[in-house]
């Protein structure tokens, strides 16, 4: 396995790539996604990307690398993944050339087959709790004390809205999982689990707003993803694998599946975290969308790693839908019927 590059190293490389991209405009030329013979950008050049809030920093970095070699303007919209998906699946069925979500099942179960033909699973993450040095009891907070501190009445804890954001329903799952024995041992009892959920508020719709409130001092602790520790000025704690939804074995998957959360009229079942991406059927520029995804899965994978995600060595597309996957994407992916314990 190659050594993971730091975010600073990757961004420095992107900067060099930008210079090369400018030089290419004078010499051999950039790889155009659209435009006329004069090189003037037209409406066809616009690339619309809907993505999970947790992907905001990574996708900003990906945009820098992508636009260095593609003559295209990018319009990105960040929101909770449930909300992002519903922008496409519910009226007025907005056009998006790329839809990237924090829970691939939103694509598998909610987008296909009416609003998409395929998807790719490209990265994993882990649940965590973010805090700052100004957070109450921060000097005591750690892997063996987090549940005790988060249950205290004088601590302000928040998670995002589970009806619109997977981070919200995953936060509730993590709190519940700690009271369920894994391999014969639980982290804490049911009373502690109840105290954790009762003490947690929902002050924001997605994790980006939540982290902003944490940094502003309105919260002491915020349920978040491990990747935020790489891209934001916050501290994070490494939770036990039994609760952080990062385990990739069948044993962990079975354990996670013991919890469910009902939100927004949908029941979500615990599962290992896996991010998904697709070109929806509403795309105005599907070729441009496929080009972005192909870049993300190949050259852009190092950016995802540097921004705290665990990019898959090879993205996985469901074998049942492999024929619908655009060729540039398929060149960076592999058709599978399952990904570890996850059914695709």
Short mmCIF file of C-alpha atoms in Angstrom, two decimals, residues 177-308:
data_model
loop_
_atom_site.label_atom_id
_atom_site.label_comp_id
_atom_site.label_asym_id
_atom_site.label_seq_id
_atom_site.Cartn_x
_atom_site.Cartn_y
_atom_site.Cartn_z
CA UNK A 177 -24.57 0.87 19.33
CA UNK A 178 -22.47 1.56 22.41
CA UNK A 179 -25.06 -0.16 24.58
CA UNK A 180 -25.25 -3.26 22.35
CA UNK A 181 -22.59 -5.89 23.10
CA UNK A 182 -20.08 -6.60 20.36
CA UNK A 183 -18.18 -9.85 20.86
CA UNK A 184 -19.72 -10.04 24.32
CA UNK A 185 -18.93 -6.56 25.59
CA UNK A 186 -20.79 -3.24 25.50
CA UNK A 187 -19.19 0.17 26.04
CA UNK A 188 -21.94 1.36 28.36
CA UNK A 189 -25.44 0.53 29.57
CA UNK A 190 -28.87 1.43 28.19
CA UNK A 191 -29.27 4.28 30.64
CA UNK A 192 -26.12 5.94 29.30
CA UNK A 193 -27.31 5.45 25.72
CA UNK A 194 -30.59 7.14 26.58
CA UNK A 195 -28.76 10.00 28.29
CA UNK A 196 -26.58 10.50 25.21
CA UNK A 197 -29.48 10.72 22.79
CA UNK A 198 -31.55 12.90 25.11
CA UNK A 199 -28.68 15.34 25.61
CA UNK A 200 -27.99 15.69 21.88
CA UNK A 201 -29.72 18.49 20.01
CA UNK A 202 -30.29 19.11 16.29
CA UNK A 203 -29.11 22.71 15.79
CA UNK A 204 -28.23 22.35 12.09
CA UNK A 205 -29.43 20.54 8.99
CA UNK A 206 -26.03 19.23 7.92
CA UNK A 207 -22.57 18.67 9.35
CA UNK A 208 -21.01 21.75 7.68
CA UNK A 209 -23.34 24.08 9.60
CA UNK A 210 -22.81 21.97 12.69
CA UNK A 211 -19.03 22.38 12.58
CA UNK A 212 -19.51 26.11 12.10
CA UNK A 213 -21.52 26.28 15.30
CA UNK A 214 -18.86 24.27 17.10
CA UNK A 215 -16.13 26.65 15.96
CA UNK A 216 -18.27 29.63 16.97
CA UNK A 217 -18.55 28.26 20.51
CA UNK A 218 -22.28 27.52 20.34
CA UNK A 219 -21.59 23.81 20.84
CA UNK A 220 -19.07 21.94 22.95
CA UNK A 221 -19.18 18.79 20.86
CA UNK A 222 -20.52 17.88 17.42
CA UNK A 223 -21.07 14.45 15.94
CA UNK A 224 -19.14 14.41 12.71
CA UNK A 225 -16.97 12.38 10.34
CA UNK A 226 -13.29 11.66 10.83
CA UNK A 227 -12.52 13.50 7.58
CA UNK A 228 -13.47 16.83 9.17
CA UNK A 229 -10.40 16.58 11.36
CA UNK A 230 -8.25 16.76 8.21
CA UNK A 231 -10.01 19.76 6.65
CA UNK A 232 -11.26 21.88 9.57
CA UNK A 233 -9.64 23.45 12.60
CA UNK A 234 -11.19 21.05 15.10
CA UNK A 235 -10.10 18.14 17.24
CA UNK A 236 -11.64 14.69 16.82
CA UNK A 237 -11.68 11.55 18.91
CA UNK A 238 -11.16 8.03 17.55
CA UNK A 239 -14.28 6.11 18.52
CA UNK A 240 -14.37 2.36 18.92
CA UNK A 241 -14.96 0.48 15.65
CA UNK A 242 -18.04 -1.08 17.25
CA UNK A 243 -19.71 2.35 17.15
CA UNK A 244 -17.95 4.40 14.44
CA UNK A 245 -19.50 2.50 11.48
CA UNK A 246 -16.12 2.01 9.82
CA UNK A 247 -15.81 -1.76 10.25
CA UNK A 248 -15.76 -3.63 6.95
CA UNK A 249 -16.25 -7.21 8.14
CA UNK A 250 -19.47 -9.19 8.23
CA UNK A 251 -19.27 -9.26 12.03
CA UNK A 252 -19.25 -5.48 12.22
CA UNK A 253 -21.93 -5.16 9.55
CA UNK A 254 -24.21 -7.52 11.47
CA UNK A 255 -23.58 -5.53 14.64
CA UNK A 256 -24.35 -2.20 12.96
CA UNK A 257 -27.55 -3.64 11.48
CA UNK A 258 -28.94 -4.13 14.99
CA UNK A 259 -29.87 -0.44 15.12
CA UNK A 260 -32.38 1.48 13.04
CA UNK A 261 -33.40 5.14 12.94
CA UNK A 262 -36.71 6.47 11.63
CA UNK A 263 -36.51 9.96 10.17
CA UNK A 264 -38.49 11.82 7.56
CA UNK A 265 -40.75 8.85 6.90
CA UNK A 266 -37.82 6.50 6.15
CA UNK A 267 -36.24 3.77 8.26
CA UNK A 268 -32.45 3.67 8.06
CA UNK A 269 -30.54 0.55 9.14
CA UNK A 270 -27.01 0.68 10.48
CA UNK A 271 -24.27 -0.30 8.02
CA UNK A 272 -20.61 0.44 7.29
CA UNK A 273 -20.13 3.94 5.87
CA UNK A 274 -19.74 3.97 2.09
CA UNK A 275 -19.95 6.98 -0.21
CA UNK A 276 -21.59 6.77 -3.63
CA UNK A 277 -21.65 8.86 -6.81
CA UNK A 278 -23.56 8.86 -10.08
CA UNK A 279 -24.70 10.89 -13.07
CA UNK A 280 -28.47 11.28 -12.56
CA UNK A 281 -30.88 10.96 -15.47
CA UNK A 282 -31.71 14.66 -15.01
CA UNK A 283 -28.16 15.64 -16.01
CA UNK A 284 -27.97 18.39 -18.61
CA UNK A 285 -24.38 17.41 -19.43
CA UNK A 286 -23.95 13.69 -18.65
CA UNK A 287 -20.63 13.39 -20.48
CA UNK A 288 -19.21 16.19 -18.35
CA UNK A 289 -20.51 14.50 -15.24
CA UNK A 290 -18.90 11.21 -16.20
CA UNK A 291 -15.63 13.03 -16.88
CA UNK A 292 -15.64 14.57 -13.38
CA UNK A 293 -16.34 11.20 -11.76
CA UNK A 294 -13.63 9.48 -13.80
CA UNK A 295 -11.14 12.12 -12.63
CA UNK A 296 -12.28 11.76 -9.01
CA UNK A 297 -11.81 7.99 -9.10
CA UNK A 298 -8.34 8.16 -10.67
CA UNK A 299 -6.14 11.25 -10.29
CA UNK A 300 -8.46 12.70 -7.66
CA UNK A 301 -8.29 9.72 -5.30
CA UNK A 302 -5.17 11.14 -3.62
CA UNK A 303 -7.10 14.33 -2.88
CA UNK A 304 -9.84 12.34 -1.15
CA UNK A 305 -7.25 10.55 0.97
CA UNK A 306 -5.51 13.80 1.88
CA UNK A 307 -8.86 15.24 2.95
CA UNK A 308 -9.44 12.46 5.44
#
